[in-house]
Amino acid sequence: MAGGGRGRAQRCKAGPAPPVHRRRLGGFPGGGREDTAPGPGRGARPQEGQAGGRPRLHPWAGEGRCLLSRARASTCCAPGAEGTQPEGAWEPLLLQVCWFVLLLRDSTLALRDSGKMKPSVTPNKVCLRNGHERCVSSLVPAVGCARDGPKSVWAQLNALESREELLPSEQPNRLSHKGEEILAELLQLPQRGVLVRIAVSSPSSKQPLDDLQALEQSGAAVRKVDMRRLTDGVLHTKFWIVDKTHIYLGSANMDWRSLTQVKELGAAVYNCSCLAKDLGKIFEAYWVLGVPDATIPSPWPANYSTTYNKETPLEVQLNGTDAGVYLSSSPPALCAEGRTEDLHALLSIIDAASQFVHIAVMSYLPTMEFSHPRRYWPTIDNHLRKAAYERQVHIRLLIGCWEHSKPAMFPFLKSLAAMQDNGTHYSVEVRLFTVPANETQAEIPYARVNHNKYMVTDKVAYIGTSNWSGDYFVRTAGSALVVNQCDAKAQGELTVQEQLQAVFERDWNSKYSRDISTLGQWENICRGH
């Protein structure tokens, strides 16, 4: 039964708080050992650029460290702190207070509020200071709030198509107006002295370049990363970093359709410089690979490494509740030392679930989707089946269904759903989610689809940028935000995991979701909406 029993979010029992001066390992599944690595203030300093074409020290190195304890909430990052602490000193700095907002783009659908769908923070109470308080409800106003002077908006954009020509029938509705507003904000930033850097996947001959050219003419720096040459993939990540303090990461391409015609999910995290600086290291890897004839260093220089990962997550407060957070990345070749590979993060979350694993993703294929000859790639599929068989974990998959769905996907999904058996108590359910389209909307290419890429379990929330097939984890650049608050006592607000679970249950129980085992030919379902 949807929404009941084992499918409901439950808190973990809170464990004992770790000592103030010992970094806690095991905040995420797979941890549990004591920290024997050098602590902040004691480890090696970032090294300068190395010979042989190695990337040089990036602009964020040496701006401060995040020293974490379990004391009362306060900021944990002090700009300019690098070098001010004596070697071997442990300064009991405090948890950084960050604001997390779950961002949804599904306002055109008649989805019923479950009662838990309120944003984690009321939008008009999320304020940034720019000489005065200015309230924001998404990252676009945060871009507008970017501070004057030598500050920055560093964005990884998969596509900028906000001025794509409208169909005549769409002119009255102005479906691209939100994309045009974002582009207008970005074009104005260099005039205010704000540094804008954009790393974008090398455009194909079919993609319009007008927006990128306009951005470059406005003073923005744009680098096109040739992932096809570097890894035989693409740059599929979608994130923004503003003033090294605020971030967005999620499923939405930087395309007007993502703002009005595609069902998206992402996260904005405000006033979280520790996390923003760590995401900046991933951006810097893309940036250095955007120069002509770039090669992937092996290993990556030390200044690209991180101490925040599955074993040692960053400890912050999200909306008043303690959280362990880290960023994962793919493909493995782009992961510097300490960075958890995206596939490893995803599998460890599945393996640690004890009650349920709920997945919402546009595409699910246990294959190397774009390889020739064809290759079977059952890595994720095997872990889901193992969880259902060995631990009787309740598995639910909510898959996007549209005219571009791969025919090969449906037999695999039906095979997973066939595990459902009342006699053996295996519990695996698969539903297809269709976004309806009227005659005008149906004319818009690559639109009207559930584009979400997230997973929620009884312990962890995972918000990513990748579809679930082998290529996205082996060859293609992607990233994910992983949040664990199951050991914490929520302070009035819903945890990230509870919010994400509420979104999943709403969509699962909606009229747009249909059980795959009750459907006929997929073409009649996905192409007939």
Short mmCIF file of C-alpha atoms in Angstrom, two decimals:
data_model
loop_
_atom_site.label_atom_id
_atom_site.label_comp_id
_atom_site.label_asym_id
_atom_site.label_seq_id
_atom_site.Cartn_x
_atom_site.Cartn_y
_atom_site.Cartn_z
CA MET A 1 0.00 0.00 0.00
CA ALA A 2 1.45 3.34 -1.03
CA GLY A 3 2.56 5.66 1.75
CA GLY A 4 2.17 3.15 4.56
CA GLY A 5 4.10 0.60 6.55
CA ARG A 6 7.70 0.24 5.57
CA GLY A 7 7.50 3.04 3.02
CA ARG A 8 7.25 5.76 5.64
CA ALA A 9 10.25 7.81 6.66
CA GLN A 10 11.55 6.98 10.13
CA ARG A 11 14.32 8.48 12.16
CA CYS A 12 17.35 6.50 13.25
CA LYS A 13 18.10 6.25 16.93
CA ALA A 14 20.46 9.01 17.94
CA GLY A 15 23.92 7.79 18.88
CA PRO A 16 26.32 9.38 21.34
CA ALA A 17 27.88 12.67 20.31
CA PRO A 18 31.56 12.33 19.35
CA PRO A 19 34.28 14.13 21.31
CA VAL A 20 34.76 17.78 20.41
CA HIS A 21 38.26 17.36 19.02
CA ARG A 22 37.83 14.06 17.20
CA ARG A 23 36.41 14.04 13.71
CA ARG A 24 33.58 11.56 13.49
CA LEU A 25 33.85 8.76 10.96
CA GLY A 26 30.93 6.59 10.10
CA GLY A 27 28.42 9.43 9.86
CA PHE A 28 27.51 7.74 6.58
CA PRO A 29 27.13 4.06 5.78
CA GLY A 30 30.44 2.33 5.42
CA GLY A 31 32.28 4.37 8.06
CA GLY A 32 32.92 3.56 11.66
CA ARG A 33 36.69 3.66 12.07
CA GLU A 34 38.52 6.28 14.06
CA ASP A 35 40.12 9.22 12.32
CA THR A 36 43.85 8.68 11.96
CA ALA A 37 44.37 11.29 9.25
CA PRO A 38 45.95 14.65 10.07
CA GLY A 39 43.31 17.05 11.34
CA PRO A 40 42.70 20.59 10.15
CA GLY A 41 45.71 22.75 10.85
CA ARG A 42 48.00 19.73 10.96
CA GLY A 43 47.96 18.28 7.47
CA ALA A 44 50.05 19.18 4.46
CA ARG A 45 49.51 22.56 2.85
CA PRO A 46 48.16 22.68 -0.71
CA GLN A 47 51.01 22.48 -3.20
CA GLU A 48 51.70 24.98 -5.92
CA GLY A 49 51.16 24.04 -9.56
CA GLN A 50 53.43 21.31 -10.82
CA ALA A 51 55.40 21.02 -13.99
CA GLY A 52 54.32 19.11 -17.04
CA GLY A 53 51.05 20.90 -17.71
CA ARG A 54 49.56 20.17 -14.26
CA PRO A 55 46.81 22.53 -13.07
CA ARG A 56 48.07 25.36 -10.90
CA LEU A 57 46.77 26.23 -7.46
CA HIS A 58 43.15 27.27 -7.85
CA PRO A 59 41.78 30.55 -6.43
CA TRP A 60 40.10 29.00 -3.39
CA ALA A 61 43.12 27.29 -1.90
CA GLY A 62 44.31 28.91 1.31
CA GLU A 63 41.12 30.93 1.95
CA GLY A 64 40.29 29.16 5.19
CA ARG A 65 39.51 25.80 6.70
CA CYS A 66 36.44 24.30 8.25
CA LEU A 67 37.20 23.06 11.75
CA LEU A 68 34.21 21.24 13.07
CA SER A 69 32.93 20.29 16.49
CA ARG A 70 29.61 19.37 18.04
CA ALA A 71 29.25 22.62 19.97
CA ARG A 72 26.42 25.12 19.58
CA ALA A 73 25.63 26.42 16.13
CA SER A 74 27.79 29.10 14.56
CA THR A 75 29.84 29.62 11.43
CA CYS A 76 32.77 27.26 10.97
CA CYS A 77 34.73 28.90 8.16
CA ALA A 78 36.91 31.91 8.79
CA PRO A 79 38.30 33.50 5.59
CA GLY A 80 42.00 34.08 5.86
CA ALA A 81 42.38 31.57 8.67
CA GLU A 82 44.92 29.53 6.74
CA GLY A 83 48.31 29.90 8.38
CA THR A 84 46.96 31.62 11.49
CA GLN A 85 46.74 28.41 13.54
CA PRO A 86 49.98 26.99 14.96
CA GLU A 87 50.90 23.54 13.73
CA GLY A 88 49.15 20.85 15.74
CA ALA A 89 46.59 23.26 17.22
CA TRP A 90 42.93 22.32 17.38
CA GLU A 91 40.63 25.31 17.60
CA PRO A 92 37.14 24.20 18.74
CA LEU A 93 35.24 26.11 16.09
CA LEU A 94 31.52 25.57 15.73
CA LEU A 95 29.09 24.00 13.30
CA GLN A 96 28.23 26.20 10.34
CA VAL A 97 24.55 27.09 10.08
CA CYS A 98 23.28 26.56 6.52
CA TRP A 99 19.83 26.92 5.00
CA PHE A 100 18.56 24.12 2.76
CA VAL A 101 15.67 24.67 0.33
CA LEU A 102 14.26 21.89 -1.83
CA LEU A 103 13.40 23.35 -5.25
CA LEU A 104 10.67 21.78 -7.38
CA ARG A 105 9.56 22.64 -10.91
CA ASP A 106 6.18 20.95 -11.33
CA SER A 107 3.68 23.78 -10.90
CA THR A 108 1.77 22.88 -14.08
CA LEU A 109 0.79 19.48 -12.65
CA ALA A 110 -2.21 18.90 -10.39
CA LEU A 111 -0.20 17.25 -7.62
CA ARG A 112 -1.84 17.01 -4.22
CA ASP A 113 0.06 18.44 -1.25
CA SER A 114 0.78 15.67 1.24
CA GLY A 115 0.98 18.08 4.16
CA LYS A 116 4.76 17.79 4.24
CA MET A 117 5.38 19.72 1.05
CA LYS A 118 6.15 23.03 2.70
CA PRO A 119 9.68 24.20 1.87
CA SER A 120 12.21 23.58 4.58
CA VAL A 121 12.53 27.35 4.98
CA THR A 122 9.83 29.85 4.11
CA PRO A 123 11.24 31.53 0.97
CA ASN A 124 10.72 35.08 2.24
CA LYS A 125 12.84 34.29 5.28
CA VAL A 126 15.95 33.17 3.39
CA CYS A 127 17.95 36.38 3.29
CA LEU A 128 21.35 37.33 1.97
CA ARG A 129 23.19 40.40 3.16
CA ASN A 130 24.38 42.89 0.58
CA GLY A 131 24.61 46.04 2.67
CA HIS A 132 20.95 45.34 3.41
CA GLU A 133 18.85 42.21 3.67
CA ARG A 134 17.46 40.94 0.43
CA CYS A 135 15.19 37.92 0.57
CA VAL A 136 15.42 35.15 -2.00
CA SER A 137 13.46 32.03 -2.84
CA SER A 138 15.79 30.45 -5.38
CA LEU A 139 19.32 30.82 -6.65
CA VAL A 140 18.41 33.28 -9.39
CA PRO A 141 17.75 36.09 -6.90
CA ALA A 142 20.93 34.91 -5.17
CA VAL A 143 22.73 35.65 -8.42
CA GLY A 144 21.13 39.08 -8.36
CA CYS A 145 22.38 39.43 -4.78
CA ALA A 146 25.96 38.59 -5.72
CA ARG A 147 28.13 41.18 -4.04
CA ASP A 148 29.67 43.99 -5.98
CA GLY A 149 33.41 43.88 -6.38
CA PRO A 150 35.71 40.93 -7.02
CA LYS A 151 33.16 38.28 -6.08
CA SER A 152 31.93 35.53 -8.29
CA VAL A 153 29.17 33.50 -9.83
CA TRP A 154 30.73 30.26 -11.02
CA ALA A 155 28.28 28.05 -12.85
CA GLN A 156 28.51 24.75 -14.66
CA LEU A 157 25.90 24.93 -17.38
CA ASN A 158 24.91 21.99 -19.53
CA ALA A 159 23.00 24.20 -21.98
CA LEU A 160 21.98 27.83 -22.28
CA GLU A 161 19.05 28.04 -24.64
CA SER A 162 16.77 30.58 -23.01
CA ARG A 163 16.38 32.59 -26.21
CA GLU A 164 15.52 29.67 -28.43
CA GLU A 165 12.96 30.83 -30.97
CA LEU A 166 9.37 30.37 -29.81
CA LEU A 167 6.75 28.64 -31.85
CA PRO A 168 4.11 31.11 -33.08
CA SER A 169 1.43 29.34 -31.03
CA GLU A 170 3.47 29.90 -27.87
CA GLN A 171 3.96 33.62 -28.20
CA PRO A 172 0.98 34.61 -26.02
CA ASN A 173 2.16 32.35 -23.20
CA ARG A 174 5.78 33.52 -23.26
CA LEU A 175 6.98 30.10 -22.12
CA SER A 176 10.63 31.16 -22.25
CA HIS A 177 10.30 34.26 -20.07
CA LYS A 178 11.86 32.69 -16.98
CA GLY A 179 14.93 31.61 -18.93
CA GLU A 180 15.22 35.08 -20.41
CA GLU A 181 15.11 36.60 -16.92
CA ILE A 182 17.99 34.41 -15.75
CA LEU A 183 20.05 35.23 -18.83
CA ALA A 184 19.39 38.95 -18.31
CA GLU A 185 20.60 38.70 -14.69
CA LEU A 186 23.79 36.93 -15.77
CA LEU A 187 24.48 39.46 -18.52
CA GLN A 188 24.34 42.32 -16.01
CA LEU A 189 26.71 40.83 -13.43
CA PRO A 190 30.06 41.66 -15.12
CA GLN A 191 28.99 45.32 -15.31
CA ARG A 192 28.78 45.29 -11.50
CA GLY A 193 32.26 43.86 -11.15
CA VAL A 194 31.06 40.33 -10.43
CA LEU A 195 33.24 37.57 -11.85
CA VAL A 196 31.18 35.13 -13.92
CA ARG A 197 32.77 31.88 -15.07
CA ILE A 198 30.86 29.22 -16.98
CA ALA A 199 32.07 25.71 -17.77
CA VAL A 200 29.90 24.10 -20.41
CA SER A 201 30.02 20.86 -22.35
CA SER A 202 31.34 21.45 -25.85
CA PRO A 203 28.21 22.30 -27.86
CA SER A 204 27.22 20.11 -30.75
CA SER A 205 26.65 21.56 -34.19
CA LYS A 206 22.89 21.45 -33.52
CA GLN A 207 23.01 23.56 -30.35
CA PRO A 208 22.50 27.33 -30.59
CA LEU A 209 25.46 29.43 -29.43
CA ASP A 210 23.79 32.84 -29.22
CA ASP A 211 23.51 32.79 -25.42
CA LEU A 212 27.10 31.73 -24.81
CA GLN A 213 28.34 34.38 -27.22
CA ALA A 214 26.19 37.03 -25.51
CA LEU A 215 27.61 36.03 -22.14
CA GLU A 216 31.18 36.23 -23.40
CA GLN A 217 30.49 39.67 -24.91
CA SER A 218 29.12 40.82 -21.54
CA GLY A 219 32.42 39.94 -19.87
CA ALA A 220 31.73 36.42 -18.62
CA ALA A 221 34.47 33.84 -19.02
CA VAL A 222 33.27 30.70 -20.81
CA ARG A 223 35.17 27.46 -21.24
CA LYS A 224 33.93 24.58 -23.34
CA VAL A 225 35.01 21.22 -21.92
CA ASP A 226 35.54 18.53 -24.55
CA MET A 227 34.50 15.55 -22.46
CA ARG A 228 33.99 13.51 -25.60
CA ARG A 229 37.73 13.63 -26.23
CA LEU A 230 38.70 13.32 -22.56
CA THR A 231 36.44 10.50 -21.34
CA ASP A 232 34.11 9.67 -24.24
CA GLY A 233 31.28 11.30 -22.28
CA VAL A 234 29.71 14.71 -21.74
CA LEU A 235 29.64 17.36 -19.02
CA HIS A 236 26.25 16.51 -17.52
CA THR A 237 26.62 18.20 -14.12
CA LYS A 238 24.23 21.05 -13.29
CA PHE A 239 25.31 23.31 -10.45
CA TRP A 240 25.86 26.94 -9.49
CA ILE A 241 28.13 28.52 -6.90
CA VAL A 242 27.53 32.11 -5.77
CA ASP A 243 30.08 34.13 -3.79
CA LYS A 244 31.69 30.89 -2.53
CA THR A 245 28.77 30.79 -0.09
CA HIS A 246 25.55 29.61 -1.81
CA ILE A 247 25.04 26.65 -4.16
CA TYR A 248 22.43 25.05 -6.38
CA LEU A 249 22.67 21.41 -7.53
CA GLY A 250 19.97 19.39 -9.22
CA SER A 251 18.41 17.93 -12.33
CA ALA A 252 17.65 21.15 -14.24
CA ASN A 253 19.63 22.04 -17.32
CA MET A 254 20.17 25.76 -17.84
CA ASP A 255 17.46 25.80 -20.45
CA TRP A 256 14.16 27.68 -20.47
CA ARG A 257 12.29 24.39 -20.83
CA SER A 258 13.63 23.28 -17.44
CA LEU A 259 11.93 26.28 -15.86
CA THR A 260 8.50 25.88 -17.46
CA GLN A 261 8.13 22.59 -19.35
CA VAL A 262 10.11 19.89 -17.52
CA LYS A 263 9.53 18.44 -14.05
CA GLU A 264 12.73 19.09 -12.09
CA LEU A 265 14.10 18.74 -8.56
CA GLY A 266 17.16 20.35 -7.02
CA ALA A 267 18.55 21.80 -3.83
CA ALA A 268 19.71 25.28 -2.93
CA VAL A 269 21.97 25.58 0.11
CA TYR A 270 22.51 29.11 1.40
CA ASN A 271 25.16 30.59 3.69
CA CYS A 272 27.22 27.40 3.55
CA SER A 273 30.74 28.42 2.59
CA CYS A 274 32.32 25.13 3.69
CA LEU A 275 30.15 23.18 1.23
CA ALA A 276 30.42 25.85 -1.49
CA LYS A 277 34.21 25.81 -1.33
CA ASP A 278 34.23 22.03 -1.62
CA LEU A 279 31.95 22.18 -4.68
CA GLY A 280 34.31 24.83 -6.02
CA LYS A 281 37.05 22.20 -6.22
CA ILE A 282 34.87 20.15 -8.58
CA PHE A 283 34.24 23.28 -10.65
CA GLU A 284 37.96 24.01 -10.81
CA ALA A 285 38.57 20.54 -12.23
CA TYR A 286 36.11 21.30 -15.03
CA TRP A 287 37.63 24.72 -15.54
CA VAL A 288 41.18 23.50 -15.98
CA LEU A 289 39.97 20.85 -18.43
CA GLY A 290 38.35 23.57 -20.53
CA VAL A 291 41.65 24.87 -21.92
CA PRO A 292 42.62 23.71 -25.43
CA ASP A 293 44.27 20.27 -25.58
CA ALA A 294 43.85 19.74 -21.83
CA THR A 295 44.59 16.34 -20.37
CA ILE A 296 43.30 14.76 -17.16
CA PRO A 297 46.06 14.76 -14.53
CA SER A 298 46.76 11.54 -12.68
CA PRO A 299 46.88 12.03 -9.82
CA TRP A 300 45.18 15.38 -9.41
CA PRO A 301 47.26 17.98 -7.53
CA ALA A 302 46.67 18.08 -3.79
CA ASN A 303 44.72 21.35 -3.88
CA TYR A 304 41.84 19.55 -5.65
CA SER A 305 41.56 16.94 -2.91
CA THR A 306 38.93 16.96 -0.18
CA THR A 307 38.51 15.64 3.34
CA TYR A 308 34.70 15.57 3.02
CA ASN A 309 33.44 12.24 1.76
CA LYS A 310 31.44 9.13 2.65
CA GLU A 311 33.78 8.26 5.52
CA THR A 312 34.27 11.79 6.87
CA PRO A 313 31.29 13.96 5.90
CA LEU A 314 31.18 17.68 6.52
CA GLU A 315 29.22 18.34 9.71
CA VAL A 316 26.96 21.39 9.50
CA GLN A 317 23.50 22.42 10.58
CA LEU A 318 20.80 22.45 7.93
CA ASN A 319 17.79 24.50 9.04
CA GLY A 320 18.75 24.05 12.66
CA THR A 321 19.33 20.27 12.55
CA ASP A 322 22.76 18.64 12.61
CA ALA A 323 23.69 16.98 9.32
CA GLY A 324 26.51 15.05 7.73
CA VAL A 325 26.96 16.21 4.13
CA TYR A 326 29.28 15.42 1.26
CA LEU A 327 29.53 15.84 -2.51
CA SER A 328 30.20 12.92 -4.82
CA SER A 329 31.45 13.14 -8.39
CA SER A 330 31.85 11.15 -11.59
CA PRO A 331 33.57 9.83 -13.62
CA PRO A 332 36.38 8.33 -11.49
CA ALA A 333 39.03 10.05 -13.61
CA LEU A 334 37.78 13.44 -12.39
CA CYS A 335 37.81 12.52 -8.70
CA ALA A 336 40.78 13.91 -6.79
CA GLU A 337 42.02 12.26 -3.60
CA GLY A 338 39.34 12.02 -0.92
CA ARG A 339 36.40 12.58 -3.29
CA THR A 340 33.77 9.82 -3.13
CA GLU A 341 32.94 8.54 -6.58
CA ASP A 342 29.28 9.04 -7.41
CA LEU A 343 28.66 5.36 -8.09
CA HIS A 344 30.26 4.37 -4.78
CA ALA A 345 28.09 6.89 -2.95
CA LEU A 346 24.93 5.60 -4.59
CA LEU A 347 25.72 1.92 -3.95
CA SER A 348 26.69 2.50 -0.33
CA ILE A 349 23.36 4.26 0.30
CA ILE A 350 21.44 1.31 -1.15
CA ASP A 351 23.53 -1.19 0.82
CA ALA A 352 22.96 0.64 4.12
CA ALA A 353 19.17 0.92 3.79
CA SER A 354 17.29 -1.25 6.25
CA GLN A 355 13.67 -0.36 5.45
CA PHE A 356 13.19 1.28 2.05
CA VAL A 357 14.92 2.67 -1.04
CA HIS A 358 12.84 5.06 -3.15
CA ILE A 359 14.27 6.24 -6.47
CA ALA A 360 12.99 8.88 -8.90
CA VAL A 361 14.98 9.10 -12.12
CA MET A 362 14.24 9.82 -15.75
CA SER A 363 16.12 6.86 -17.17
CA TYR A 364 17.11 3.51 -15.62
CA LEU A 365 19.11 1.01 -17.65
CA PRO A 366 21.48 -1.75 -16.44
CA THR A 367 23.57 -1.21 -19.56
CA MET A 368 26.23 1.04 -20.98
CA GLU A 369 23.55 3.02 -22.73
CA PHE A 370 25.68 4.68 -25.39
CA SER A 371 28.37 2.04 -26.00
CA HIS A 372 28.93 0.19 -29.26
CA PRO A 373 28.97 -2.77 -29.23
CA ARG A 374 26.32 -3.09 -26.53
CA ARG A 375 27.44 -3.84 -22.97
CA TYR A 376 25.46 -5.15 -20.03
CA TRP A 377 26.13 -3.18 -16.80
CA PRO A 378 24.09 -4.58 -13.88
CA THR A 379 25.97 -2.89 -11.03
CA ILE A 380 23.10 -0.83 -9.59
CA ASP A 381 20.49 -3.42 -10.54
CA ASN A 382 22.35 -6.13 -8.61
CA HIS A 383 22.52 -4.01 -5.46
CA LEU A 384 18.78 -3.28 -5.59
CA ARG A 385 17.94 -6.97 -6.04
CA LYS A 386 20.32 -7.91 -3.25
CA ALA A 387 18.72 -5.40 -0.88
CA ALA A 388 15.25 -6.77 -1.64
CA TYR A 389 16.30 -10.43 -1.42
CA GLU A 390 18.74 -10.48 1.51
CA ARG A 391 17.36 -7.74 3.77
CA GLN A 392 13.76 -7.49 2.52
CA VAL A 393 14.19 -3.78 1.86
CA HIS A 394 11.17 -2.22 0.15
CA ILE A 395 12.27 -0.93 -3.28
CA ARG A 396 10.31 1.59 -5.32
CA LEU A 397 11.35 3.08 -8.66
CA LEU A 398 9.51 6.03 -10.23
CA ILE A 399 10.76 6.32 -13.81
CA GLY A 400 10.21 9.08 -16.34
CA CYS A 401 8.11 8.03 -19.31
CA TRP A 402 8.17 10.07 -22.53
CA GLU A 403 8.63 9.70 -26.25
CA HIS A 404 12.42 9.52 -25.92
CA SER A 405 12.41 6.64 -23.41
CA LYS A 406 14.68 3.83 -24.58
CA PRO A 407 12.73 0.69 -25.53
CA ALA A 408 15.39 -1.49 -23.86
CA MET A 409 14.57 0.05 -20.48
CA PHE A 410 11.14 -1.51 -20.07
CA PRO A 411 12.01 -5.23 -20.06
CA PHE A 412 14.60 -4.56 -17.35
CA LEU A 413 12.09 -2.61 -15.27
CA LYS A 414 9.49 -5.35 -15.67
CA SER A 415 12.11 -7.88 -14.57
CA LEU A 416 12.70 -5.90 -11.37
CA ALA A 417 8.99 -5.58 -10.73
CA ALA A 418 8.59 -9.34 -11.20
CA MET A 419 10.40 -9.84 -7.88
CA GLN A 420 7.28 -8.59 -6.10
CA ASP A 421 5.86 -11.68 -4.39
CA ASN A 422 3.49 -11.89 -1.44
CA GLY A 423 4.62 -15.40 -0.64
CA THR A 424 8.33 -14.60 -0.35
CA HIS A 425 7.81 -11.01 0.83
CA TYR A 426 10.15 -9.52 -1.80
CA SER A 427 8.94 -5.99 -2.29
CA VAL A 428 9.94 -4.27 -5.54
CA GLU A 429 7.55 -1.87 -7.24
CA VAL A 430 8.05 0.10 -10.45
CA ARG A 431 5.85 2.94 -11.70
CA LEU A 432 6.07 5.13 -14.79
CA PHE A 433 5.47 8.86 -14.40
CA THR A 434 4.11 10.75 -17.40
CA VAL A 435 3.84 14.53 -17.71
CA PRO A 436 0.79 15.39 -19.83
CA ALA A 437 1.09 17.72 -22.79
CA ASN A 438 -1.51 19.71 -24.67
CA GLU A 439 -1.24 20.31 -28.41
CA THR A 440 1.01 23.34 -28.00
CA GLN A 441 3.26 21.75 -25.39
CA ALA A 442 3.64 18.62 -27.49
CA GLU A 443 5.36 20.71 -30.18
CA ILE A 444 8.18 21.71 -27.81
CA PRO A 445 11.14 19.34 -28.35
CA TYR A 446 12.65 17.50 -25.38
CA ALA A 447 10.05 18.67 -22.89
CA ARG A 448 7.18 17.32 -20.76
CA VAL A 449 9.13 14.70 -18.79
CA ASN A 450 9.87 13.87 -15.16
CA HIS A 451 13.59 14.72 -15.20
CA ASN A 452 14.25 14.06 -11.47
CA LYS A 453 17.42 12.27 -10.35
CA TYR A 454 17.20 11.54 -6.64
CA MET A 455 17.01 8.73 -4.11
CA VAL A 456 15.74 8.68 -0.55
CA THR A 457 16.10 5.87 1.98
CA ASP A 458 15.22 5.45 5.64
CA LYS A 459 18.63 7.00 6.39
CA VAL A 460 19.89 9.25 3.59
CA ALA A 461 18.81 11.82 0.97
CA TYR A 462 20.67 11.77 -2.37
CA ILE A 463 20.12 14.53 -4.97
CA GLY A 464 22.06 14.00 -8.17
CA THR A 465 22.51 15.12 -11.76
CA SER A 466 22.89 11.75 -13.51
CA ASN A 467 20.54 9.28 -15.11
CA TRP A 468 21.00 5.72 -13.91
CA SER A 469 22.89 3.85 -16.59
CA GLY A 470 26.54 2.90 -16.77
CA ASP A 471 27.81 5.68 -19.01
CA TYR A 472 26.77 8.38 -16.53
CA PHE A 473 28.98 6.96 -13.79
CA VAL A 474 31.91 5.67 -15.87
CA ARG A 475 32.40 8.32 -18.58
CA THR A 476 30.17 11.33 -17.96
CA ALA A 477 30.75 14.21 -15.54
CA GLY A 478 28.08 14.35 -12.86
CA SER A 479 27.76 15.19 -9.18
CA ALA A 480 25.47 14.64 -6.21
CA LEU A 481 24.66 16.09 -2.80
CA VAL A 482 24.33 13.47 -0.05
CA VAL A 483 22.73 14.37 3.30
CA ASN A 484 22.38 12.25 6.45
CA GLN A 485 20.41 13.58 9.41
CA CYS A 486 19.16 10.28 10.81
CA ASP A 487 21.21 10.59 14.02
CA ALA A 488 20.00 14.12 14.71
CA LYS A 489 16.99 15.51 16.49
CA ALA A 490 15.11 17.84 14.14
CA GLN A 491 14.56 21.33 15.55
CA GLY A 492 11.04 21.99 14.33
CA GLU A 493 11.80 21.77 10.60
CA LEU A 494 11.51 18.61 8.53
CA THR A 495 14.81 16.95 7.75
CA VAL A 496 16.02 16.85 4.14
CA GLN A 497 15.24 13.14 4.06
CA GLU A 498 11.67 13.75 5.26
CA GLN A 499 11.10 16.47 2.68
CA LEU A 500 12.41 14.32 -0.15
CA GLN A 501 10.33 11.37 1.00
CA ALA A 502 7.22 13.56 1.04
CA VAL A 503 7.88 14.61 -2.56
CA PHE A 504 8.34 10.99 -3.60
CA GLU A 505 5.14 9.81 -1.93
CA ARG A 506 3.17 12.68 -3.47
CA ASP A 507 4.35 11.80 -6.97
CA TRP A 508 4.05 8.04 -6.42
CA ASN A 509 0.39 8.39 -5.39
CA SER A 510 -0.50 10.94 -8.08
CA LYS A 511 -2.65 10.32 -11.14
CA TYR A 512 0.46 10.71 -13.33
CA SER A 513 2.02 7.54 -11.88
CA ARG A 514 1.06 4.08 -13.20
CA ASP A 515 2.23 0.62 -12.13
CA ILE A 516 4.35 -0.95 -14.86
CA SER A 517 2.94 -4.41 -14.19
CA THR A 518 -0.56 -3.25 -15.12
CA LEU A 519 0.39 -1.57 -18.39
CA GLY A 520 0.52 -2.85 -21.93
CA GLN A 521 3.01 -1.66 -24.53
CA TRP A 522 5.13 1.20 -23.28
CA GLU A 523 4.78 3.08 -26.56
CA ASN A 524 1.06 3.54 -25.90
CA ILE A 525 1.79 5.01 -22.47
CA CYS A 526 4.90 7.12 -22.98
CA ARG A 527 4.20 8.41 -26.46
CA GLY A 528 0.51 8.91 -26.01
CA HIS A 529 0.63 11.56 -23.28
#
